PDB file of C-alpha atoms in Angstrom:
ATOM      1  CA  UNK F 308       0.000   0.000   0.000  1.00  0.00           C
ATOM      2  CA  UNK F 309       1.073   3.576  -0.531  1.00  0.00           C
ATOM      3  CA  UNK F 310       1.939   5.268   2.756  1.00  0.00           C
ATOM      4  CA  UNK F 311      -0.609   7.258   4.697  1.00  0.00           C
ATOM      5  CA  UNK F 312       0.510  10.231   6.764  1.00  0.00           C
ATOM      6  CA  UNK F 313       1.704   8.501   9.916  1.00  0.00           C
ATOM      7  CA  UNK F 314       4.385   6.004  10.948  1.00  0.00           C
ATOM      8  CA  UNK F 315       5.750   4.996  14.356  1.00  0.00           C
ATOM      9  CA  UNK F 316       8.774   2.876  15.278  1.00  0.00           C
ATOM     10  CA  UNK F 317       7.676   1.081  18.442  1.00  0.00           C
ATOM     11  CA  UNK F 318       9.914   0.129  21.370  1.00  0.00           C
ATOM     12  CA  UNK F 319       9.931  -3.548  20.348  1.00  0.00           C
ATOM     13  CA  UNK F 320      11.298  -2.617  16.901  1.00  0.00           C
ATOM     14  CA  UNK F 321       8.009  -3.104  15.078  1.00  0.00           C
ATOM     15  CA  UNK F 322       6.584  -0.480  12.765  1.00  0.00           C
ATOM     16  CA  UNK F 323       3.041   0.883  13.060  1.00  0.00           C
ATOM     17  CA  UNK F 324       1.928   2.768   9.962  1.00  0.00           C
ATOM     18  CA  UNK F 325      -1.074   4.091   8.120  1.00  0.00           C
ATOM     19  CA  UNK F 326      -1.696   3.130   4.507  1.00  0.00           C
ATOM     20  CA  UNK F 327      -3.621   4.924   1.807  1.00  0.00           C
ATOM     21  CA  UNK F 328      -6.441   2.791   0.441  1.00  0.00           C
ATOM     22  CA  UNK F 329      -8.952   3.925  -2.097  1.00  0.00           C
ATOM     23  CA  UNK F 330     -12.432   4.748  -0.909  1.00  0.00           C
ATOM     24  CA  UNK F 331     -14.876   5.780  -3.604  1.00  0.00           C
ATOM     25  CA  UNK F 332     -17.159   7.355  -0.987  1.00  0.00           C
ATOM     26  CA  UNK F 333     -14.819  10.067   0.306  1.00  0.00           C
ATOM     27  CA  UNK F 334     -11.187  10.940  -0.139  1.00  0.00           C
ATOM     28  CA  UNK F 335      -9.447  14.006   1.151  1.00  0.00           C
ATOM     29  CA  UNK F 336      -6.028  15.325   2.008  1.00  0.00           C
ATOM     30  CA  UNK F 337      -4.398  13.045   4.553  1.00  0.00           C
ATOM     31  CA  UNK F 338      -6.549  10.088   3.576  1.00  0.00           C
ATOM     32  CA  UNK F 339      -5.382   6.738   4.910  1.00  0.00           C
ATOM     33  CA  UNK F 340      -7.882   3.997   5.667  1.00  0.00           C
ATOM     34  CA  UNK F 341      -5.656   1.135   6.804  1.00  0.00           C
ATOM     35  CA  UNK F 342      -3.292   0.545   9.731  1.00  0.00           C
ATOM     36  CA  UNK F 343      -0.549  -2.064   9.647  1.00  0.00           C
ATOM     37  CA  UNK F 344       1.962  -3.350  12.175  1.00  0.00           C
ATOM     38  CA  UNK F 345       5.049  -5.084  10.821  1.00  0.00           C
ATOM     39  CA  UNK F 346       8.045  -6.619  12.543  1.00  0.00           C
ATOM     40  CA  UNK F 347      11.684  -5.594  12.011  1.00  0.00           C
ATOM     41  CA  UNK F 348      11.875  -7.891   8.949  1.00  0.00           C
ATOM     42  CA  UNK F 349       8.732  -6.391   7.410  1.00  0.00           C
ATOM     43  CA  UNK F 350       6.522  -9.374   8.224  1.00  0.00           C
ATOM     44  CA  UNK F 351       2.920  -8.273   8.647  1.00  0.00           C
ATOM     45  CA  UNK F 352       1.835  -8.829  12.266  1.00  0.00           C
ATOM     46  CA  UNK F 353      -1.556  -7.100  12.207  1.00  0.00           C
ATOM     47  CA  UNK F 354      -3.666  -4.920   9.929  1.00  0.00           C
ATOM     48  CA  UNK F 355      -7.137  -3.426   9.876  1.00  0.00           C
ATOM     49  CA  UNK F 356      -9.073  -1.385   7.320  1.00  0.00           C
ATOM     50  CA  UNK F 357     -10.698   1.635   8.947  1.00  0.00           C
ATOM     51  CA  UNK F 358     -12.731   2.497   5.877  1.00  0.00           C
ATOM     52  CA  UNK F 359     -16.270   1.874   4.678  1.00  0.00           C
ATOM     53  CA  UNK F 360     -19.226   3.999   3.550  1.00  0.00           C
ATOM     54  CA  UNK F 361     -19.576   5.728   6.937  1.00  0.00           C
ATOM     55  CA  UNK F 362     -16.035   6.268   8.213  1.00  0.00           C
ATOM     56  CA  UNK F 363     -12.419   6.512   7.013  1.00  0.00           C
ATOM     57  CA  UNK F 364      -9.111   6.816   8.896  1.00  0.00           C
ATOM     58  CA  UNK F 365      -7.112   9.927   8.075  1.00  0.00           C
ATOM     59  CA  UNK F 366      -3.882  11.750   8.878  1.00  0.00           C
ATOM     60  CA  UNK F 367      -2.596  10.403  12.185  1.00  0.00           C
ATOM     61  CA  UNK F 368      -2.745   7.590  14.697  1.00  0.00           C
ATOM     62  CA  UNK F 369      -1.219   7.349  18.162  1.00  0.00           C
ATOM     63  CA  UNK F 370       0.197   4.193  19.744  1.00  0.00           C
ATOM     64  CA  UNK F 371      -0.590   4.127  23.468  1.00  0.00           C
ATOM     65  CA  UNK F 372       1.523   2.657  26.295  1.00  0.00           C
ATOM     66  CA  UNK F 373      -1.088  -0.087  26.902  1.00  0.00           C
ATOM     67  CA  UNK F 374      -0.794  -1.350  23.297  1.00  0.00           C
ATOM     68  CA  UNK F 375      -4.021   0.288  22.141  1.00  0.00           C
ATOM     69  CA  UNK F 376      -4.091   2.720  19.229  1.00  0.00           C
ATOM     70  CA  UNK F 377      -5.871   6.072  18.933  1.00  0.00           C
ATOM     71  CA  UNK F 378      -7.272   6.386  15.412  1.00  0.00           C
ATOM     72  CA  UNK F 379      -8.335   9.663  13.815  1.00  0.00           C
ATOM     73  CA  UNK F 380     -11.292   9.087  11.437  1.00  0.00           C
ATOM     74  CA  UNK F 381     -13.744  10.980   9.302  1.00  0.00           C
ATOM     75  CA  UNK F 382     -17.394  10.126   9.934  1.00  0.00           C
ATOM     76  CA  UNK F 383     -20.171  10.528   7.347  1.00  0.00           C
ATOM     77  CA  UNK F 384     -23.095  12.783   8.233  1.00  0.00           C
ATOM     78  CA  UNK F 385     -25.966  13.110   5.744  1.00  0.00           C
ATOM     79  CA  UNK F 386     -27.765  16.323   4.836  1.00  0.00           C
ATOM     80  CA  UNK F 387     -30.578  15.389   7.234  1.00  0.00           C
ATOM     81  CA  UNK F 388     -28.091  14.651  10.048  1.00  0.00           C
ATOM     82  CA  UNK F 389     -26.410  18.034   9.759  1.00  0.00           C
ATOM     83  CA  UNK F 390     -29.659  19.986   9.388  1.00  0.00           C
ATOM     84  CA  UNK F 391     -30.900  18.296  12.577  1.00  0.00           C
ATOM     85  CA  UNK F 392     -27.652  19.518  14.190  1.00  0.00           C
ATOM     86  CA  UNK F 393     -28.405  23.111  13.164  1.00  0.00           C
ATOM     87  CA  UNK F 394     -26.270  23.381  10.039  1.00  0.00           C
ATOM     88  CA  UNK F 395     -27.363  25.999   7.505  1.00  0.00           C
ATOM     89  CA  UNK F 396     -28.006  23.862   4.395  1.00  0.00           C
ATOM     90  CA  UNK F 397     -26.852  26.682   2.106  1.00  0.00           C
ATOM     91  CA  UNK F 398     -23.373  26.382   3.674  1.00  0.00           C
ATOM     92  CA  UNK F 399     -23.064  22.730   2.732  1.00  0.00           C
ATOM     93  CA  UNK F 400     -21.086  22.102  -0.452  1.00  0.00           C
ATOM     94  CA  UNK F 401     -22.022  18.494  -1.264  1.00  0.00           C
ATOM     95  CA  UNK F 402     -25.073  17.801   0.932  1.00  0.00           C
ATOM     96  CA  UNK F 403     -22.889  15.903   3.388  1.00  0.00           C
ATOM     97  CA  UNK F 404     -20.347  16.560   6.107  1.00  0.00           C
ATOM     98  CA  UNK F 405     -17.421  14.436   7.326  1.00  0.00           C
ATOM     99  CA  UNK F 406     -16.518  15.588  10.855  1.00  0.00           C
ATOM    100  CA  UNK F 407     -13.703  13.814  12.644  1.00  0.00           C
ATOM    101  CA  UNK F 408     -13.968  11.348  15.451  1.00  0.00           C
ATOM    102  CA  UNK F 409     -11.508   9.333  17.508  1.00  0.00           C
ATOM    103  CA  UNK F 410     -11.449   5.631  18.205  1.00  0.00           C
ATOM    104  CA  UNK F 411      -9.308   3.930  20.812  1.00  0.00           C
ATOM    105  CA  UNK F 412      -8.875   0.388  19.564  1.00  0.00           C
ATOM    106  CA  UNK F 413      -7.243  -2.698  20.978  1.00  0.00           C
ATOM    107  CA  UNK F 414      -5.736  -4.785  18.161  1.00  0.00           C
ATOM    108  CA  UNK F 415      -7.012  -8.362  18.173  1.00  0.00           C
ATOM    109  CA  UNK F 416      -5.620 -11.511  16.596  1.00  0.00           C
ATOM    110  CA  UNK F 417      -6.762 -12.351  13.067  1.00  0.00           C
ATOM    111  CA  UNK F 418      -6.651  -8.678  12.092  1.00  0.00           C
ATOM    112  CA  UNK F 419      -9.539  -7.588  14.275  1.00  0.00           C
ATOM    113  CA  UNK F 420     -10.126  -4.807  16.772  1.00  0.00           C
ATOM    114  CA  UNK F 421     -11.931  -4.208  20.011  1.00  0.00           C
ATOM    115  CA  UNK F 422     -13.267  -0.642  20.240  1.00  0.00           C
ATOM    116  CA  UNK F 423     -12.406   0.561  23.745  1.00  0.00           C
ATOM    117  CA  UNK F 424     -13.538   4.185  23.539  1.00  0.00           C
ATOM    118  CA  UNK F 425     -14.984   6.712  21.054  1.00  0.00           C
ATOM    119  CA  UNK F 426     -15.125  10.504  20.908  1.00  0.00           C
ATOM    120  CA  UNK F 427     -17.111  12.367  18.239  1.00  0.00           C
ATOM    121  CA  UNK F 428     -16.782  16.023  17.327  1.00  0.00           C
ATOM    122  CA  UNK F 429     -20.457  15.842  16.309  1.00  0.00           C
ATOM    123  CA  UNK F 430     -21.369  15.324  19.996  1.00  0.00           C
ATOM    124  CA  UNK F 431     -19.891  18.747  20.855  1.00  0.00           C
ATOM    125  CA  UNK F 432     -21.715  21.256  18.642  1.00  0.00           C
ATOM    126  CA  UNK F 433     -23.074  24.769  19.041  1.00  0.00           C
ATOM    127  CA  UNK F 434     -24.875  26.869  16.438  1.00  0.00           C
ATOM    128  CA  UNK F 435     -26.719  30.165  16.164  1.00  0.00           C
ATOM    129  CA  UNK F 436     -28.664  29.380  12.972  1.00  0.00           C
ATOM    130  CA  UNK F 437     -31.739  27.421  14.101  1.00  0.00           C
ATOM    131  CA  UNK F 438     -33.290  28.414  17.439  1.00  0.00           C
ATOM    132  CA  UNK F 439     -35.463  25.272  17.398  1.00  0.00           C
ATOM    133  CA  UNK F 440     -32.468  22.990  17.918  1.00  0.00           C
ATOM    134  CA  UNK F 441     -31.166  21.961  21.374  1.00  0.00           C
ATOM    135  CA  UNK F 442     -27.623  23.120  20.580  1.00  0.00           C
ATOM    136  CA  UNK F 443     -28.731  26.680  19.730  1.00  0.00           C
ATOM    137  CA  UNK F 444     -26.823  29.388  21.563  1.00  0.00           C
ATOM    138  CA  UNK F 445     -24.311  32.189  21.405  1.00  0.00           C
ATOM    139  CA  UNK F 446     -21.278  30.601  19.800  1.00  0.00           C
ATOM    140  CA  UNK F 447     -18.785  32.887  21.587  1.00  0.00           C
ATOM    141  CA  UNK F 448     -20.182  31.782  24.964  1.00  0.00           C
ATOM    142  CA  UNK F 449     -19.273  28.137  24.250  1.00  0.00           C
ATOM    143  CA  UNK F 450     -15.528  27.913  23.478  1.00  0.00           C
ATOM    144  CA  UNK F 451     -15.504  24.174  24.250  1.00  0.00           C
ATOM    145  CA  UNK F 452     -17.980  23.423  21.440  1.00  0.00           C
ATOM    146  CA  UNK F 453     -17.608  23.413  17.651  1.00  0.00           C
ATOM    147  CA  UNK F 454     -19.649  25.897  15.612  1.00  0.00           C
ATOM    148  CA  UNK F 455     -21.251  23.591  13.053  1.00  0.00           C
ATOM    149  CA  UNK F 456     -21.775  26.576  10.715  1.00  0.00           C
ATOM    150  CA  UNK F 457     -18.178  27.766  10.705  1.00  0.00           C
ATOM    151  CA  UNK F 458     -16.591  27.642   7.263  1.00  0.00           C
ATOM    152  CA  UNK F 459     -12.870  28.161   6.809  1.00  0.00           C
ATOM    153  CA  UNK F 460     -13.514  28.424   3.061  1.00  0.00           C
ATOM    154  CA  UNK F 461     -15.637  31.566   3.440  1.00  0.00           C
ATOM    155  CA  UNK F 462     -18.415  30.199   1.221  1.00  0.00           C
ATOM    156  CA  UNK F 463     -20.021  26.799   1.169  1.00  0.00           C
ATOM    157  CA  UNK F 464     -18.088  24.727   3.651  1.00  0.00           C
ATOM    158  CA  UNK F 465     -15.714  21.922   2.925  1.00  0.00           C
ATOM    159  CA  UNK F 466     -17.013  18.434   3.617  1.00  0.00           C
ATOM    160  CA  UNK F 467     -13.864  17.905   5.717  1.00  0.00           C
ATOM    161  CA  UNK F 468     -15.134  20.719   7.893  1.00  0.00           C
ATOM    162  CA  UNK F 469     -12.732  20.480  10.866  1.00  0.00           C
ATOM    163  CA  UNK F 470      -9.709  18.886   9.162  1.00  0.00           C
ATOM    164  CA  UNK F 471      -7.983  17.445  12.221  1.00  0.00           C
ATOM    165  CA  UNK F 472      -4.340  16.784  11.357  1.00  0.00           C
ATOM    166  CA  UNK F 473      -2.690  15.154  14.326  1.00  0.00           C
ATOM    167  CA  UNK F 474      -3.358  13.287  17.526  1.00  0.00           C
ATOM    168  CA  UNK F 475      -1.109  12.658  20.516  1.00  0.00           C
ATOM    169  CA  UNK F 476      -1.488  11.116  23.949  1.00  0.00           C
ATOM    170  CA  UNK F 477      -0.053  12.347  27.258  1.00  0.00           C
ATOM    171  CA  UNK F 478       0.077   9.236  29.458  1.00  0.00           C
ATOM    172  CA  UNK F 479       1.082  11.198  32.578  1.00  0.00           C
ATOM    173  CA  UNK F 480      -2.147  13.242  32.466  1.00  0.00           C
ATOM    174  CA  UNK F 481      -4.291  10.741  30.532  1.00  0.00           C
ATOM    175  CA  UNK F 482      -5.040  13.425  27.933  1.00  0.00           C
ATOM    176  CA  UNK F 483      -5.488  13.341  24.186  1.00  0.00           C
ATOM    177  CA  UNK F 484      -4.467  16.362  22.103  1.00  0.00           C
ATOM    178  CA  UNK F 485      -5.750  16.997  18.579  1.00  0.00           C
ATOM    179  CA  UNK F 486      -5.257  19.860  16.151  1.00  0.00           C
ATOM    180  CA  UNK F 487      -7.598  21.346  13.563  1.00  0.00           C
ATOM    181  CA  UNK F 488      -6.062  23.001  10.520  1.00  0.00           C
ATOM    182  CA  UNK F 489      -9.316  24.624   9.390  1.00  0.00           C
ATOM    183  CA  UNK F 490     -10.119  26.109  12.824  1.00  0.00           C
ATOM    184  CA  UNK F 491      -6.459  26.904  13.667  1.00  0.00           C
ATOM    185  CA  UNK F 492      -6.965  25.427  17.143  1.00  0.00           C
ATOM    186  CA  UNK F 493      -5.622  22.703  19.393  1.00  0.00           C
ATOM    187  CA  UNK F 494      -7.904  20.694  21.713  1.00  0.00           C
ATOM    188  CA  UNK F 495      -7.223  18.630  24.823  1.00  0.00           C
ATOM    189  CA  UNK F 496      -9.589  15.802  25.693  1.00  0.00           C
TER     190      UNK F 496
END
């Protein structure tokens, strides 16, 4: 596979990397879709495709001290989903949105995973477009929430609305840090 955007040399000498796989549903800058772990002699130890019609791994991953992996993914949201979240439909370029979310996965034998934890940007939204929605409010009063109507492009928004680029883990504080290129911000979870 062609390389994705992330590679880690682990303490045991194995290599954990992302791979770019084609996904006819959505492809953007930093697209990956597959994670592989190989030994020092390039023997494949484990792999998993994080790509289907509703989600796709992108940009970065983060190996954790417990052997789990944090995976940065895009998640499909339909036109109806985003309108129900208070998105102005006129600011939607392709009648869909792909916000990021994070999975913590435990690799399993036979190229499987156990999902340990999930965090979705779409669970942390604010908007000042539709007063009928529960997440309606003054955006400036909610700095810990994402404005679902923000558009870095200035016009109709990009479907990769947040464009998270990297993820890291601070084991001492049990904190995850992510960065958003489009919002020019860094977040600690």
